[in-house]
């Protein structure tokens, strides 16, 4: 079975609101950083080169997110990403954040589309991206 890509993020002071919990737009930034890390370290496709040298962009077309429990300053969250579906130009990924005790904090489903940055139109997913993504493809339920 394909293992998800896993990483950790520390909740910083700047992520938190006056109530002392992570403010939800900051979660979206953490998710984006995590996806970038997956490209760089998980798939071995440097995100910067993809954009700057190959003119391939990966904008978010759709995101749904459930926030299950609050996260607090100084906690280290475990992040996992698995690919749910690989289409022609798009792919769907499931991202989960868990607290130090394994408690689910958020679950997000992302649809990301490969685009030609010169036209901002979708383009068929490049073969190397498609191939490396297979390593994270979850078995069909
Ligand atoms: C995303 C678009 C460019 C798509 O428009 P286009 O007309 O070119 O695409 P198609 O109709 O041909 O569809 C291609 C493909 O995508 C699927 N799809 C399209 N729209 C949706 C949708 N709303 N929900 C789900 N799926 C969708 C469609 O089914 C096709 O799938 P196949 O697999 O069958 O090929 C265009 O819609 C657009 O430009 N949208 C705006 C995007 C945007 O502005 N997003 C927010 C800001 S971008 C952003 O935050 C961001 C940027 C990055 O660089 C990131 C990098 C890495 C991770 C995240 C990033 C990120 O969030």
Short mmCIF file of N, CA and C and ligand atoms in Angstrom, two decimals:
data_model
loop_
_atom_site.label_atom_id
_atom_site.label_comp_id
_atom_site.label_asym_id
_atom_site.label_seq_id
_atom_site.Cartn_x
_atom_site.Cartn_y
_atom_site.Cartn_z
N UNK A 1 0.85 -1.20 0.00
CA UNK A 1 0.00 0.00 0.00
C UNK A 1 0.88 1.25 0.00
N UNK A 2 0.55 2.25 -0.82
CA UNK A 2 1.34 3.48 -0.90
C UNK A 2 1.25 4.24 0.42
N UNK A 3 2.41 4.65 0.94
CA UNK A 3 2.41 5.43 2.19
C UNK A 3 2.21 6.90 1.84
N UNK A 4 1.49 7.63 2.68
CA UNK A 4 1.34 9.07 2.41
C UNK A 4 2.65 9.80 2.64
N UNK A 5 2.78 10.98 2.04
CA UNK A 5 3.91 11.85 2.35
C UNK A 5 3.64 12.47 3.72
N UNK A 6 4.67 12.48 4.56
CA UNK A 6 4.50 12.92 5.95
C UNK A 6 5.53 13.98 6.31
N UNK A 7 5.09 14.96 7.09
CA UNK A 7 6.00 15.99 7.56
C UNK A 7 5.43 16.55 8.87
N UNK A 8 6.16 17.53 9.43
CA UNK A 8 5.68 18.16 10.67
C UNK A 8 5.74 19.66 10.53
N UNK A 9 4.84 20.33 11.21
CA UNK A 9 4.88 21.80 11.23
C UNK A 9 4.66 22.24 12.68
N UNK A 10 5.43 23.24 13.09
CA UNK A 10 5.25 23.76 14.45
C UNK A 10 4.31 24.95 14.40
N UNK A 11 3.35 24.97 15.29
CA UNK A 11 2.44 26.12 15.37
C UNK A 11 3.19 27.28 16.01
N UNK A 12 3.30 28.37 15.28
CA UNK A 12 4.02 29.56 15.73
C UNK A 12 3.04 30.60 16.28
N UNK A 13 3.61 31.54 16.98
CA UNK A 13 2.81 32.66 17.54
C UNK A 13 2.02 33.34 16.43
N UNK A 14 2.68 33.54 15.27
CA UNK A 14 2.04 34.26 14.17
C UNK A 14 0.87 33.50 13.54
N UNK A 15 0.74 32.21 13.83
CA UNK A 15 -0.38 31.43 13.28
C UNK A 15 -1.66 31.59 14.11
N UNK A 16 -1.50 32.14 15.33
CA UNK A 16 -2.61 32.09 16.29
C UNK A 16 -3.37 33.40 16.40
N UNK A 17 -4.64 33.30 16.73
CA UNK A 17 -5.49 34.47 16.91
C UNK A 17 -5.57 34.82 18.40
N UNK A 18 -6.29 35.89 18.77
CA UNK A 18 -6.34 36.26 20.19
C UNK A 18 -6.96 35.19 21.08
N UNK A 19 -7.69 34.26 20.49
CA UNK A 19 -8.24 33.16 21.29
C UNK A 19 -7.18 32.09 21.58
N UNK A 20 -5.99 32.25 20.96
CA UNK A 20 -4.90 31.33 21.25
C UNK A 20 -4.91 30.07 20.40
N UNK A 21 -5.72 30.07 19.37
CA UNK A 21 -5.78 28.89 18.50
C UNK A 21 -5.43 29.30 17.07
N UNK A 22 -5.08 28.30 16.25
CA UNK A 22 -4.69 28.62 14.86
C UNK A 22 -5.89 29.24 14.13
N UNK A 23 -5.62 30.37 13.49
CA UNK A 23 -6.61 31.10 12.69
C UNK A 23 -6.68 30.40 11.34
N UNK A 24 -7.90 30.11 10.84
CA UNK A 24 -7.99 29.16 9.71
C UNK A 24 -7.25 29.58 8.44
N UNK A 25 -7.13 30.90 8.09
CA UNK A 25 -6.35 31.20 6.88
C UNK A 25 -4.89 30.76 7.00
N UNK A 26 -4.38 30.74 8.25
CA UNK A 26 -2.99 30.30 8.45
C UNK A 26 -2.87 28.80 8.14
N UNK A 27 -3.93 28.02 8.41
CA UNK A 27 -3.91 26.61 8.04
C UNK A 27 -3.75 26.47 6.53
N UNK A 28 -4.43 27.34 5.77
CA UNK A 28 -4.34 27.25 4.31
C UNK A 28 -2.91 27.52 3.85
N UNK A 29 -2.23 28.45 4.54
CA UNK A 29 -0.82 28.71 4.19
C UNK A 29 0.06 27.50 4.56
N UNK A 30 -0.25 26.89 5.71
CA UNK A 30 0.51 25.68 6.09
C UNK A 30 0.29 24.58 5.06
N UNK A 31 -0.96 24.43 4.59
CA UNK A 31 -1.26 23.41 3.58
C UNK A 31 -0.46 23.68 2.32
N UNK A 32 -0.41 24.94 1.91
CA UNK A 32 0.33 25.26 0.69
C UNK A 32 1.83 24.97 0.85
N UNK A 33 2.39 25.34 2.01
CA UNK A 33 3.81 25.04 2.27
C UNK A 33 4.05 23.53 2.22
N UNK A 34 3.10 22.79 2.76
CA UNK A 34 3.23 21.33 2.81
C UNK A 34 3.20 20.73 1.40
N UNK A 35 2.29 21.23 0.57
CA UNK A 35 2.22 20.74 -0.82
C UNK A 35 3.53 21.05 -1.55
N UNK A 36 4.07 22.23 -1.30
CA UNK A 36 5.35 22.62 -1.92
C UNK A 36 6.48 21.67 -1.46
N UNK A 37 6.46 21.36 -0.16
CA UNK A 37 7.45 20.42 0.39
C UNK A 37 7.32 19.04 -0.24
N UNK A 38 6.09 18.63 -0.49
CA UNK A 38 5.84 17.32 -1.14
C UNK A 38 6.45 17.30 -2.55
N UNK A 39 6.26 18.36 -3.30
CA UNK A 39 6.87 18.43 -4.62
C UNK A 39 8.40 18.31 -4.50
N UNK A 40 8.98 19.11 -3.60
CA UNK A 40 10.44 19.17 -3.47
C UNK A 40 11.03 17.87 -2.92
N UNK A 41 10.52 17.44 -1.78
CA UNK A 41 11.16 16.34 -1.05
C UNK A 41 10.50 14.99 -1.30
N UNK A 42 9.19 14.99 -1.50
CA UNK A 42 8.47 13.73 -1.70
C UNK A 42 8.64 13.22 -3.12
N UNK A 43 8.26 14.07 -4.08
CA UNK A 43 8.31 13.64 -5.49
C UNK A 43 9.65 13.97 -6.14
N UNK A 44 10.47 14.80 -5.48
CA UNK A 44 11.77 15.14 -6.07
C UNK A 44 11.64 15.99 -7.32
N UNK A 45 10.59 16.80 -7.37
CA UNK A 45 10.38 17.72 -8.50
C UNK A 45 10.42 19.14 -7.94
N UNK A 46 11.59 19.77 -7.96
CA UNK A 46 11.70 21.09 -7.32
C UNK A 46 10.63 22.06 -7.82
N UNK A 47 9.90 22.58 -6.86
CA UNK A 47 8.74 23.43 -7.15
C UNK A 47 9.17 24.70 -7.88
N UNK A 48 10.31 25.23 -7.46
CA UNK A 48 10.80 26.46 -8.09
C UNK A 48 11.11 26.22 -9.57
N UNK A 49 11.81 25.12 -9.87
CA UNK A 49 12.18 24.82 -11.26
C UNK A 49 10.94 24.55 -12.11
N UNK A 50 9.96 23.89 -11.50
CA UNK A 50 8.72 23.61 -12.23
C UNK A 50 8.11 24.92 -12.75
N UNK A 51 8.08 25.90 -11.88
CA UNK A 51 7.46 27.19 -12.24
C UNK A 51 8.37 28.02 -13.14
N UNK A 52 9.63 28.20 -12.70
CA UNK A 52 10.51 29.18 -13.35
C UNK A 52 11.13 28.63 -14.64
N UNK A 53 11.56 27.36 -14.61
CA UNK A 53 12.23 26.82 -15.80
C UNK A 53 11.25 26.20 -16.78
N UNK A 54 10.18 25.57 -16.23
CA UNK A 54 9.28 24.81 -17.11
C UNK A 54 7.94 25.52 -17.35
N UNK A 55 7.73 26.61 -16.65
CA UNK A 55 6.51 27.42 -16.82
C UNK A 55 5.24 26.61 -16.55
N UNK A 56 5.35 25.73 -15.56
CA UNK A 56 4.18 24.93 -15.16
C UNK A 56 3.73 25.41 -13.79
N UNK A 57 2.46 25.77 -13.71
CA UNK A 57 1.88 26.20 -12.44
C UNK A 57 0.90 25.17 -11.93
N UNK A 58 0.62 25.25 -10.63
CA UNK A 58 -0.28 24.26 -10.02
C UNK A 58 -1.29 24.96 -9.10
N UNK A 59 -2.17 25.78 -9.67
CA UNK A 59 -3.15 26.46 -8.82
C UNK A 59 -4.20 25.50 -8.25
N UNK A 60 -4.74 25.93 -7.15
CA UNK A 60 -5.81 25.20 -6.48
C UNK A 60 -7.13 25.55 -7.18
N UNK A 61 -7.83 24.53 -7.69
CA UNK A 61 -9.13 24.77 -8.31
C UNK A 61 -10.25 24.63 -7.30
N UNK A 62 -10.04 23.76 -6.32
CA UNK A 62 -11.10 23.51 -5.34
C UNK A 62 -10.46 23.03 -4.04
N UNK A 63 -11.02 23.48 -2.94
CA UNK A 63 -10.57 22.96 -1.64
C UNK A 63 -11.77 22.87 -0.70
N UNK A 64 -11.91 21.72 -0.06
CA UNK A 64 -12.89 21.58 1.01
C UNK A 64 -12.11 21.21 2.27
N UNK A 65 -12.53 21.76 3.38
CA UNK A 65 -11.75 21.57 4.60
C UNK A 65 -12.66 21.44 5.81
N UNK A 66 -12.40 20.43 6.62
CA UNK A 66 -13.11 20.27 7.89
C UNK A 66 -12.12 20.48 9.02
N UNK A 67 -12.48 21.33 9.97
CA UNK A 67 -11.65 21.61 11.14
C UNK A 67 -12.26 20.86 12.33
N UNK A 68 -11.53 19.87 12.83
CA UNK A 68 -12.12 18.96 13.82
C UNK A 68 -11.84 19.35 15.25
N UNK A 69 -10.66 19.96 15.50
CA UNK A 69 -10.29 20.35 16.87
C UNK A 69 -9.24 21.46 16.75
N UNK A 70 -9.18 22.36 17.75
CA UNK A 70 -8.24 23.48 17.65
C UNK A 70 -6.79 23.06 17.88
N UNK A 71 -5.89 23.83 17.27
CA UNK A 71 -4.45 23.65 17.50
C UNK A 71 -3.92 24.89 18.20
N UNK A 72 -2.89 24.69 19.02
CA UNK A 72 -2.38 25.79 19.86
C UNK A 72 -0.90 26.03 19.65
N UNK A 73 -0.48 27.24 19.97
CA UNK A 73 0.91 27.69 19.88
C UNK A 73 1.86 26.64 20.47
N UNK A 74 2.94 26.37 19.75
CA UNK A 74 4.04 25.51 20.19
C UNK A 74 3.77 24.01 19.96
N UNK A 75 2.60 23.66 19.49
CA UNK A 75 2.36 22.24 19.19
C UNK A 75 3.05 21.89 17.87
N UNK A 76 3.48 20.65 17.78
CA UNK A 76 3.99 20.14 16.50
C UNK A 76 2.91 19.27 15.89
N UNK A 77 2.48 19.66 14.69
CA UNK A 77 1.41 18.93 14.02
C UNK A 77 2.00 17.96 13.01
N UNK A 78 1.43 16.78 12.94
CA UNK A 78 1.84 15.80 11.93
C UNK A 78 0.96 16.01 10.70
N UNK A 79 1.60 16.15 9.54
CA UNK A 79 0.87 16.40 8.30
C UNK A 79 1.04 15.17 7.39
N UNK A 80 -0.05 14.75 6.76
CA UNK A 80 0.05 13.66 5.79
C UNK A 80 -0.67 14.06 4.50
N UNK A 81 -0.16 13.59 3.39
CA UNK A 81 -0.79 13.85 2.09
C UNK A 81 -0.84 12.55 1.30
N UNK A 82 -2.02 12.21 0.80
CA UNK A 82 -2.15 11.06 -0.11
C UNK A 82 -2.94 11.51 -1.33
N UNK A 83 -2.64 10.92 -2.46
CA UNK A 83 -3.32 11.27 -3.71
C UNK A 83 -4.54 10.37 -3.86
N UNK A 84 -5.67 10.98 -4.10
CA UNK A 84 -6.93 10.23 -4.21
C UNK A 84 -7.28 9.90 -5.66
N UNK A 85 -6.90 10.80 -6.56
CA UNK A 85 -7.28 10.61 -7.98
C UNK A 85 -6.32 11.40 -8.86
N UNK A 86 -5.90 10.78 -9.95
CA UNK A 86 -5.07 11.48 -10.93
C UNK A 86 -5.87 11.56 -12.23
N UNK A 87 -6.16 12.78 -12.68
CA UNK A 87 -6.95 12.96 -13.90
C UNK A 87 -6.06 13.34 -15.07
N UNK A 88 -6.65 14.08 -16.02
CA UNK A 88 -5.89 14.49 -17.20
C UNK A 88 -4.96 15.66 -16.88
N UNK A 89 -5.55 16.71 -16.30
CA UNK A 89 -4.76 17.88 -15.91
C UNK A 89 -4.81 18.12 -14.41
N UNK A 90 -5.71 17.44 -13.75
CA UNK A 90 -5.91 17.72 -12.32
C UNK A 90 -5.60 16.47 -11.49
N UNK A 91 -5.37 16.72 -10.21
CA UNK A 91 -5.31 15.60 -9.26
C UNK A 91 -5.96 16.04 -7.97
N UNK A 92 -6.44 15.04 -7.25
CA UNK A 92 -7.11 15.29 -5.97
C UNK A 92 -6.25 14.70 -4.87
N UNK A 93 -6.01 15.50 -3.83
CA UNK A 93 -5.16 15.04 -2.72
C UNK A 93 -5.91 15.24 -1.40
N UNK A 94 -5.68 14.31 -0.48
CA UNK A 94 -6.23 14.41 0.87
C UNK A 94 -5.10 14.79 1.82
N UNK A 95 -5.29 15.91 2.51
CA UNK A 95 -4.29 16.38 3.50
C UNK A 95 -4.92 16.29 4.88
N UNK A 96 -4.17 15.74 5.83
CA UNK A 96 -4.65 15.67 7.22
C UNK A 96 -3.58 16.24 8.14
N UNK A 97 -4.02 16.97 9.15
CA UNK A 97 -3.13 17.45 10.22
C UNK A 97 -3.60 16.79 11.51
N UNK A 98 -2.63 16.28 12.28
CA UNK A 98 -2.96 15.68 13.58
C UNK A 98 -2.12 16.33 14.67
N UNK A 99 -2.68 16.38 15.87
CA UNK A 99 -1.97 16.92 17.02
C UNK A 99 -0.95 15.91 17.54
N UNK A 100 -0.15 16.33 18.56
CA UNK A 100 0.89 15.45 19.11
C UNK A 100 0.33 14.13 19.65
N UNK A 101 -0.93 14.14 20.06
CA UNK A 101 -1.55 12.92 20.59
C UNK A 101 -2.29 12.12 19.51
N UNK A 102 -2.13 12.54 18.24
CA UNK A 102 -2.80 11.82 17.15
C UNK A 102 -4.21 12.31 16.87
N UNK A 103 -4.66 13.29 17.62
CA UNK A 103 -6.02 13.81 17.41
C UNK A 103 -6.10 14.54 16.06
N UNK A 104 -7.15 14.23 15.29
CA UNK A 104 -7.32 14.90 14.00
C UNK A 104 -7.67 16.37 14.22
N UNK A 105 -6.91 17.23 13.55
CA UNK A 105 -7.18 18.67 13.65
C UNK A 105 -7.87 19.19 12.39
N UNK A 106 -7.41 18.77 11.22
CA UNK A 106 -8.11 19.15 9.99
C UNK A 106 -7.93 18.08 8.93
N UNK A 107 -8.89 18.10 8.02
CA UNK A 107 -8.87 17.19 6.89
C UNK A 107 -9.30 18.01 5.68
N UNK A 108 -8.46 18.07 4.64
CA UNK A 108 -8.76 18.91 3.48
C UNK A 108 -8.62 18.10 2.21
N UNK A 109 -9.55 18.31 1.31
CA UNK A 109 -9.46 17.68 -0.02
C UNK A 109 -9.16 18.78 -1.03
N UNK A 110 -8.04 18.62 -1.73
CA UNK A 110 -7.57 19.64 -2.67
C UNK A 110 -7.69 19.12 -4.09
N UNK A 111 -8.15 19.98 -4.99
CA UNK A 111 -8.03 19.67 -6.43
C UNK A 111 -7.10 20.70 -7.03
N UNK A 112 -5.98 20.21 -7.52
CA UNK A 112 -4.92 21.06 -8.07
C UNK A 112 -4.80 20.75 -9.56
N UNK A 113 -4.65 21.81 -10.35
CA UNK A 113 -4.64 21.67 -11.82
C UNK A 113 -3.27 22.10 -12.35
N UNK A 114 -2.71 21.33 -13.27
CA UNK A 114 -1.48 21.78 -13.92
C UNK A 114 -1.85 22.76 -15.04
N UNK A 115 -1.19 23.93 -15.01
CA UNK A 115 -1.47 24.96 -16.01
C UNK A 115 -0.16 25.40 -16.67
N UNK A 116 -0.31 25.88 -17.90
CA UNK A 116 0.80 26.54 -18.59
C UNK A 116 0.79 27.99 -18.10
N UNK A 117 1.86 28.39 -17.42
CA UNK A 117 1.87 29.72 -16.80
C UNK A 117 1.85 30.84 -17.83
N UNK A 118 2.18 30.51 -19.08
CA UNK A 118 2.17 31.57 -20.11
C UNK A 118 0.75 31.88 -20.57
N UNK A 119 -0.16 30.91 -20.41
CA UNK A 119 -1.55 31.13 -20.85
C UNK A 119 -2.53 31.06 -19.68
N UNK A 120 -2.08 30.47 -18.57
CA UNK A 120 -2.92 30.20 -17.40
C UNK A 120 -4.09 29.26 -17.74
N UNK A 121 -3.88 28.45 -18.76
CA UNK A 121 -4.87 27.42 -19.12
C UNK A 121 -4.34 26.06 -18.68
N UNK A 122 -5.28 25.16 -18.42
CA UNK A 122 -4.85 23.82 -18.00
C UNK A 122 -4.05 23.16 -19.12
N UNK A 123 -3.14 22.29 -18.72
CA UNK A 123 -2.34 21.52 -19.68
C UNK A 123 -2.26 20.08 -19.18
N UNK A 124 -2.12 19.13 -20.10
CA UNK A 124 -2.01 17.74 -19.64
C UNK A 124 -0.88 17.61 -18.61
N UNK A 125 -1.15 16.83 -17.59
CA UNK A 125 -0.13 16.69 -16.54
C UNK A 125 1.16 16.10 -17.13
N UNK A 126 2.31 16.74 -16.89
CA UNK A 126 3.56 16.20 -17.42
C UNK A 126 3.81 14.77 -16.94
N UNK A 127 4.42 13.98 -17.83
CA UNK A 127 4.60 12.54 -17.56
C UNK A 127 5.40 12.29 -16.28
N UNK A 128 6.44 13.10 -16.02
CA UNK A 128 7.26 12.84 -14.83
C UNK A 128 6.47 13.13 -13.55
N UNK A 129 5.64 14.14 -13.59
CA UNK A 129 4.80 14.45 -12.42
C UNK A 129 3.79 13.32 -12.20
N UNK A 130 3.15 12.90 -13.28
CA UNK A 130 2.17 11.81 -13.19
C UNK A 130 2.81 10.55 -12.61
N UNK A 131 4.01 10.23 -13.09
CA UNK A 131 4.68 9.00 -12.66
C UNK A 131 5.05 9.06 -11.17
N UNK A 132 5.61 10.19 -10.75
CA UNK A 132 6.08 10.28 -9.35
C UNK A 132 4.92 10.36 -8.36
N UNK A 133 3.80 10.89 -8.85
CA UNK A 133 2.62 11.01 -8.00
C UNK A 133 2.03 9.65 -7.66
N UNK A 134 2.27 8.67 -8.56
CA UNK A 134 1.73 7.31 -8.34
C UNK A 134 2.17 6.75 -7.00
N UNK A 135 3.37 7.15 -6.55
CA UNK A 135 3.91 6.63 -5.28
C UNK A 135 3.02 7.00 -4.09
N UNK A 136 2.18 8.00 -4.26
CA UNK A 136 1.35 8.49 -3.15
C UNK A 136 -0.13 8.23 -3.38
N UNK A 137 -0.43 7.44 -4.43
CA UNK A 137 -1.83 7.17 -4.78
C UNK A 137 -2.42 6.16 -3.81
N UNK A 138 -3.47 6.59 -3.13
CA UNK A 138 -4.13 5.70 -2.17
C UNK A 138 -4.96 4.67 -2.93
N UNK A 139 -5.05 3.44 -2.41
CA UNK A 139 -5.89 2.45 -3.09
C UNK A 139 -7.34 2.89 -3.07
N UNK A 140 -8.07 2.55 -4.14
CA UNK A 140 -9.49 2.94 -4.22
C UNK A 140 -10.24 2.30 -3.07
N UNK A 141 -11.15 3.10 -2.47
CA UNK A 141 -11.90 2.59 -1.29
C UNK A 141 -12.86 1.50 -1.72
C1 LIG B 1 -7.71 25.98 -12.64
C2 LIG B 1 -8.11 26.63 -13.98
C3 LIG B 1 -6.87 27.02 -14.77
C4 LIG B 1 -8.88 25.56 -14.79
O1 LIG B 1 -9.41 26.20 -15.92
P1 LIG B 1 -9.27 25.56 -17.38
O2 LIG B 1 -10.41 26.06 -18.20
O3 LIG B 1 -7.93 25.78 -17.95
O4 LIG B 1 -9.41 24.02 -17.05
P2 LIG B 1 -10.35 22.90 -17.62
O5 LIG B 1 -11.75 23.26 -17.59
O6 LIG B 1 -9.72 22.45 -18.90
O7 LIG B 1 -10.16 21.76 -16.50
C5 LIG B 1 -8.90 21.13 -16.34
C6 LIG B 1 -9.01 20.14 -15.21
O8 LIG B 1 -9.26 20.82 -13.98
C7 LIG B 1 -10.48 20.34 -13.38
N1 LIG B 1 -11.15 21.48 -12.76
C8 LIG B 1 -11.28 22.72 -13.30
N2 LIG B 1 -11.95 23.52 -12.43
C9 LIG B 1 -12.22 22.75 -11.34
C10 LIG B 1 -12.88 23.00 -10.09
N3 LIG B 1 -13.39 24.19 -9.78
N4 LIG B 1 -12.99 21.99 -9.20
C11 LIG B 1 -12.46 20.77 -9.47
N5 LIG B 1 -11.81 20.48 -10.63
C12 LIG B 1 -11.71 21.45 -11.54
C13 LIG B 1 -11.28 19.75 -14.55
O9 LIG B 1 -12.21 18.80 -14.06
C14 LIG B 1 -10.16 19.14 -15.38
O10 LIG B 1 -9.75 17.94 -14.75
P3 LIG B 1 -9.11 16.71 -15.57
O11 LIG B 1 -8.31 15.96 -14.58
O12 LIG B 1 -10.26 15.92 -16.13
O13 LIG B 1 -8.26 17.25 -16.68
C15 LIG B 1 -9.04 27.85 -13.76
O14 LIG B 1 -10.24 27.40 -13.22
C16 LIG B 1 -8.40 28.87 -12.88
O15 LIG B 1 -7.48 29.57 -13.27
N6 LIG B 1 -8.91 28.98 -11.64
C17 LIG B 1 -8.39 29.94 -10.67
C18 LIG B 1 -7.28 29.29 -9.86
C19 LIG B 1 -6.93 30.18 -8.70
O16 LIG B 1 -6.83 31.37 -8.87
N7 LIG B 1 -6.78 29.56 -7.50
C20 LIG B 1 -6.53 30.27 -6.28
C21 LIG B 1 -5.20 30.94 -6.30
S1 LIG B 1 -3.87 29.91 -6.86
C22 LIG B 1 -3.23 29.26 -5.47
O17 LIG B 1 -3.66 29.58 -4.41
C23 LIG B 1 -2.11 28.31 -5.61
C24 LIG B 1 -1.09 28.56 -6.46
C25 LIG B 1 -0.07 27.66 -6.58
O18 LIG B 1 0.93 27.94 -7.43
C26 LIG B 1 -0.06 26.47 -5.85
C27 LIG B 1 0.95 25.53 -5.94
C28 LIG B 1 0.89 24.36 -5.21
C29 LIG B 1 -0.16 24.10 -4.38
C30 LIG B 1 -1.17 25.00 -4.25
C31 LIG B 1 -1.12 26.21 -4.98
C32 LIG B 1 -2.15 27.16 -4.87
O19 LIG B 1 -3.15 26.94 -4.01
#
